[in-house]
Coordinates of C-alpha atoms in Angstrom, one line a residue:
M27 CA 0.0 0.0 -0.1
E28 CA 1.8 3.3 -0.9
N29 CA 1.4 6.2 1.3
I30 CA 1.9 9.9 -0.1
T31 CA 1.0 13.0 1.9
Q32 CA 0.8 16.6 0.9
P33 CA -0.1 19.5 2.9
L34 CA -1.9 22.0 1.0
N35 CA -1.4 24.6 3.8
E36 CA -1.5 24.5 7.5
T37 CA -5.1 23.7 8.2
F38 CA -5.5 21.0 4.9
I39 CA -3.6 18.3 4.3
T40 CA -4.4 15.7 1.3
K41 CA -3.2 11.6 1.6
Y42 CA -2.7 9.2 -1.0
L43 CA -3.1 5.5 -0.7
S44 CA -3.1 2.9 -3.4
A45 CA -3.7 -0.4 -3.6
A46 CA -5.3 0.0 -0.5
D47 CA -6.8 -3.0 2.0
Y48 CA -9.9 -1.8 3.7
N49 CA -9.3 -2.8 7.3
P50 CA -5.8 -1.3 7.6
T51 CA -7.0 1.7 6.1
H52 CA -10.0 2.3 8.4
D53 CA -8.2 1.5 11.6
A54 CA -5.5 3.9 10.3
M55 CA -8.1 6.6 10.2
L56 CA -9.8 5.5 13.5
E57 CA -6.6 6.0 15.1
R58 CA -5.8 9.1 13.6
T59 CA -9.0 10.7 14.4
L60 CA -8.7 9.6 18.2
E61 CA -5.4 11.3 18.2
R62 CA -6.9 14.2 17.1
I63 CA -9.9 14.3 19.5
A64 CA -7.2 13.8 22.4
L65 CA -4.6 16.5 21.1
K66 CA -8.0 19.0 21.1
K67 CA -9.1 17.9 24.5
E68 CA -6.1 17.8 26.6
Q69 CA -3.9 20.4 25.1
G70 CA -6.5 22.5 22.9
V71 CA -4.7 21.8 19.9
R72 CA -6.0 21.6 16.3
T73 CA -4.8 19.8 14.1
P74 CA -4.6 19.8 10.3
D75 CA -7.7 18.3 8.8
E76 CA -6.9 15.6 6.6
L77 CA -8.5 14.0 3.2
W78 CA -7.7 10.8 2.3
I79 CA -7.7 9.6 -1.2
V80 CA -8.0 5.8 -1.4
D81 CA -8.1 3.4 -4.2
H82 CA -9.1 0.1 -2.4
N83 CA -8.6 -3.1 -3.3
D84 CA -12.1 -5.3 -4.0
V85 CA -14.3 -5.1 -0.8
Y86 CA -18.0 -4.7 0.3
T87 CA -18.6 -2.9 3.6
L88 CA -21.4 -2.9 5.7
G89 CA -23.1 0.1 7.9
Q90 CA -23.4 0.3 11.4
A91 CA -26.9 -0.4 11.1
G92 CA -26.7 -2.7 8.1
K93 CA -28.8 -5.4 7.1
E94 CA -27.1 -8.7 5.8
E95 CA -30.7 -9.3 3.7
H96 CA -29.0 -6.5 1.4
I97 CA -26.2 -9.0 0.5
L98 CA -27.9 -10.8 -2.6
Q99 CA -24.9 -13.2 -3.3
R100 CA -21.6 -14.2 -1.5
T101 CA -18.8 -13.8 -4.1
D102 CA -15.0 -13.9 -3.3
T103 CA -14.8 -10.2 -2.3
P104 CA -14.3 -9.8 1.0
I105 CA -17.5 -8.5 3.1
I106 CA -16.6 -6.4 6.1
K107 CA -18.6 -4.7 9.4
T108 CA -17.4 -1.1 9.8
D109 CA -18.9 1.9 11.8
R110 CA -19.8 4.0 9.3
G111 CA -23.6 5.1 8.8
G112 CA -25.4 3.6 5.6
Q113 CA -26.0 -0.2 4.3
V114 CA -24.2 -1.9 1.8
T115 CA -21.9 -0.8 -0.7
W116 CA -18.7 -1.8 -2.5
H117 CA -15.1 -0.2 -3.1
G118 CA -12.5 -1.0 -5.7
H119 CA -10.6 0.1 -8.1
G120 CA -11.6 2.5 -10.8
Q121 CA -13.8 4.3 -8.3
L122 CA -12.8 7.2 -6.2
V123 CA -12.7 7.0 -2.4
V124 CA -12.4 10.1 -0.5
Y125 CA -12.5 9.8 3.5
W126 CA -12.9 13.4 5.1
L127 CA -11.1 13.4 8.6
F128 CA -12.3 17.3 9.5
D129 CA -12.8 18.7 13.1
L130 CA -16.2 19.9 12.1
H131 CA -16.8 22.1 15.2
S132 CA -13.4 24.6 13.9
L133 CA -14.9 24.6 10.9
G134 CA -18.5 25.6 12.3
W135 CA -20.2 22.8 10.0
S136 CA -23.4 21.0 11.5
V137 CA -23.2 17.0 10.2
R138 CA -25.8 18.3 7.9
N139 CA -23.6 20.9 6.1
L140 CA -21.0 18.3 6.0
V141 CA -23.1 16.0 3.9
S142 CA -24.1 18.8 1.9
H143 CA -20.5 19.8 0.9
A144 CA -19.6 16.4 0.0
E145 CA -22.7 16.1 -2.1
Q146 CA -22.1 19.4 -3.8
A147 CA -18.3 18.9 -4.5
I148 CA -19.5 15.7 -6.4
E149 CA -22.3 17.5 -8.4
D150 CA -20.0 20.1 -9.0
V151 CA -17.0 18.0 -10.3
M152 CA -19.5 15.5 -12.4
N153 CA -21.6 18.5 -13.8
E154 CA -18.4 20.2 -15.3
C155 CA -17.1 16.9 -16.3
L156 CA -20.7 16.3 -17.9
Q157 CA -20.9 19.6 -19.7
D158 CA -17.2 19.6 -21.2
S159 CA -17.9 19.5 -25.0
D160 CA -14.7 17.7 -25.6
V161 CA -15.5 14.9 -23.6
S162 CA -19.0 14.4 -23.0
K163 CA -20.8 11.6 -24.8
S164 CA -24.0 13.6 -24.0
D165 CA -25.4 17.2 -23.6
N166 CA -28.5 16.4 -21.5
I167 CA -27.1 14.7 -18.6
S168 CA -26.6 16.3 -15.0
A169 CA -25.7 15.2 -11.6
H170 CA -28.1 16.3 -8.4
A171 CA -28.5 15.4 -4.8
R172 CA -31.7 14.2 -3.3
R173 CA -32.9 14.8 -0.2
D174 CA -34.7 11.4 0.6
A175 CA -31.4 9.4 -0.4
P176 CA -28.1 10.2 0.0
G177 CA -25.5 10.3 -2.6
V178 CA -25.5 12.3 -6.3
Y179 CA -27.8 10.6 -9.2
L180 CA -27.6 11.0 -12.8
Y181 CA -30.9 12.9 -14.5
A182 CA -31.7 13.1 -18.1
D183 CA -33.7 15.9 -19.6
M184 CA -37.2 14.4 -20.5
P185 CA -38.2 14.2 -23.8
E186 CA -41.0 16.2 -25.4
P187 CA -44.3 16.2 -23.8
D188 CA -46.1 14.0 -26.7
S189 CA -43.4 11.4 -26.4
H190 CA -43.0 10.3 -22.9
A191 CA -46.8 9.8 -22.0
D192 CA -46.3 6.2 -20.4
M193 CA -42.8 7.1 -19.0
Q194 CA -42.3 7.2 -15.0
I195 CA -40.7 9.7 -13.3
N196 CA -38.8 8.8 -10.6
D197 CA -37.9 11.4 -7.9
T198 CA -36.7 13.9 -10.3
P199 CA -35.0 17.0 -9.0
D200 CA -37.8 18.9 -11.2
D201 CA -40.4 18.0 -13.7
D202 CA -38.7 18.0 -16.9
K203 CA -36.2 15.0 -15.7
I204 CA -35.7 11.3 -15.6
M205 CA -33.2 9.7 -12.8
L206 CA -31.0 7.3 -14.4
G207 CA -29.5 6.2 -11.4
K208 CA -26.2 6.6 -8.7
M209 CA -23.0 7.7 -9.6
A210 CA -21.7 8.6 -6.0
S211 CA -22.5 7.5 -2.4
L212 CA -21.4 8.3 1.0
G213 CA -21.7 7.5 4.7
F214 CA -19.9 9.4 7.4
K215 CA -18.6 8.4 11.3
I216 CA -19.1 11.5 13.6
K217 CA -17.2 11.2 16.7
H218 CA -16.6 14.3 19.3
G219 CA -17.1 16.7 16.3
F220 CA -14.7 15.2 14.4
S221 CA -15.9 13.3 10.7
Y222 CA -14.1 10.3 9.4
H223 CA -15.4 7.9 6.2
G224 CA -16.3 9.8 3.2
I225 CA -17.3 9.7 -0.1
A226 CA -17.2 6.7 -3.2
V227 CA -17.4 8.3 -7.1
N228 CA -17.8 5.8 -9.5
L229 CA -15.4 6.7 -12.1
N230 CA -14.4 3.8 -14.7
C231 CA -14.6 1.1 -12.4
D232 CA -16.4 -2.3 -13.2
L233 CA -19.7 -2.0 -12.2
S234 CA -20.9 -5.4 -12.0
A235 CA -19.4 -6.1 -8.2
F236 CA -22.9 -4.2 -7.7
N237 CA -25.1 -6.9 -9.0
A238 CA -24.5 -8.6 -6.0
I239 CA -25.7 -6.4 -3.2
N240 CA -28.7 -3.8 -3.3
P241 CA -26.4 -0.7 -3.1
C242 CA -26.8 1.1 -0.3
G243 CA -29.7 -0.8 0.7
Y244 CA -32.1 0.3 -2.3
A245 CA -33.4 -2.7 -4.7
G246 CA -33.0 -2.5 -7.6
M247 CA -31.0 0.7 -7.6
Q248 CA -28.9 1.2 -11.2
M249 CA -25.6 2.4 -10.2
L250 CA -23.6 4.5 -13.1
R251 CA -19.7 5.4 -13.9
L252 CA -18.6 8.8 -15.2
S253 CA -17.2 6.7 -18.0
D254 CA -20.4 5.9 -19.6
F255 CA -20.9 9.8 -19.8
V256 CA -17.6 11.1 -20.3
T257 CA -14.3 9.8 -22.7
M258 CA -12.1 8.7 -19.9
Q259 CA -8.4 7.5 -20.6
K260 CA -7.6 4.0 -19.8
A261 CA -4.4 2.4 -18.4
P262 CA -2.2 2.0 -21.1
S263 CA -1.0 -1.1 -22.0
A264 CA 2.3 -2.3 -23.2
Q265 CA 0.9 -2.6 -26.5
D266 CA -0.9 0.8 -26.7
T267 CA 0.7 3.4 -24.6
Q268 CA -1.2 6.2 -26.7
Q269 CA -3.6 8.0 -25.0
I270 CA -6.7 9.9 -25.9
S271 CA -5.5 13.7 -25.9
N272 CA -8.9 15.3 -25.0
A273 CA -10.1 12.5 -22.8
L274 CA -10.1 12.9 -18.7
S275 CA -7.9 11.0 -16.5
Y276 CA -9.2 9.4 -12.9
E277 CA -6.4 11.7 -11.7
Q278 CA -8.0 14.6 -13.4
V279 CA -11.2 14.1 -11.9
T280 CA -9.7 13.0 -8.5
Q281 CA -7.8 17.1 -8.9
K282 CA -10.4 18.9 -9.5
L283 CA -12.6 16.6 -6.4
I284 CA -9.6 17.7 -4.6
D285 CA -9.9 21.7 -5.4
N286 CA -13.5 21.6 -5.0
I287 CA -13.6 20.4 -1.4
A288 CA -10.2 22.3 -0.1
K289 CA -12.0 25.5 -1.7
R290 CA -14.9 24.6 0.5
H291 CA -12.7 24.1 3.6
A292 CA -11.7 27.2 3.1
G293 CA -14.9 28.9 3.2
L294 CA -14.4 30.0 -0.4
I295 CA -17.4 28.2 -1.9
E296 CA -20.6 28.3 0.0
L297 CA -23.6 26.0 0.2
R298 CA -26.2 26.0 -2.4
A299 CA -29.9 25.7 -1.5
L300 CA -30.4 22.2 -0.6
A301 CA -31.9 19.7 -2.9
P302 CA -35.6 19.4 -2.8
K303 CA -37.8 16.4 -1.0

């Protein structure tokens, strides 16, 4: 497991973990959170907040209140009980996992603020990618959060009224859009005002792993990935080292998300009004 730490400023650090097994990563995240809690309580020290960018080895994780019934099929992939909120989900290569180790009290954020900042950061970056004409494969797709189900979902503009009389509108953010599925999930744990765990965004992962579960406890939830809607680079093989020059890379999308979160952390991006119920 490769571990690279990059301080952005005195209050914000990014840490990169590649090919990371779940349990050691979780244990390190919890240990760091407990250290920060102790330093604040015992010495009044505010430690830098940390953003952990993780490329996980394949794993299913089941949240604190997770129900085994949402695991539909047992595979060779490990299933691990963990202490975040939410039900069962999958993590693996091609999915961008970002853990938010934040001191919410020092930031002046409520738990609702944290969730909204996470969702809106994903919305910002996904919509920027979806609207980039050089990489977008569709000009009528957009990313939105929902009040009734945490995460970020993709929606398509509805066809003209006379052509969708029999179509079912499914929890749309407004009346002229139809939900296609879910691209990003989130689940946090708060301990003494400090957050850990975070978000998972499907970039160019193999979505078949979700077939063995009810993702986040929703039977039949269609999971989506960014690479189906924009042109993304694939890892070069020995035979083909040429990359499509106008394609997005996993690293570029990651950096866009880090930059957006860092601005929110610094108070440079304010929360928008919450998504409608």
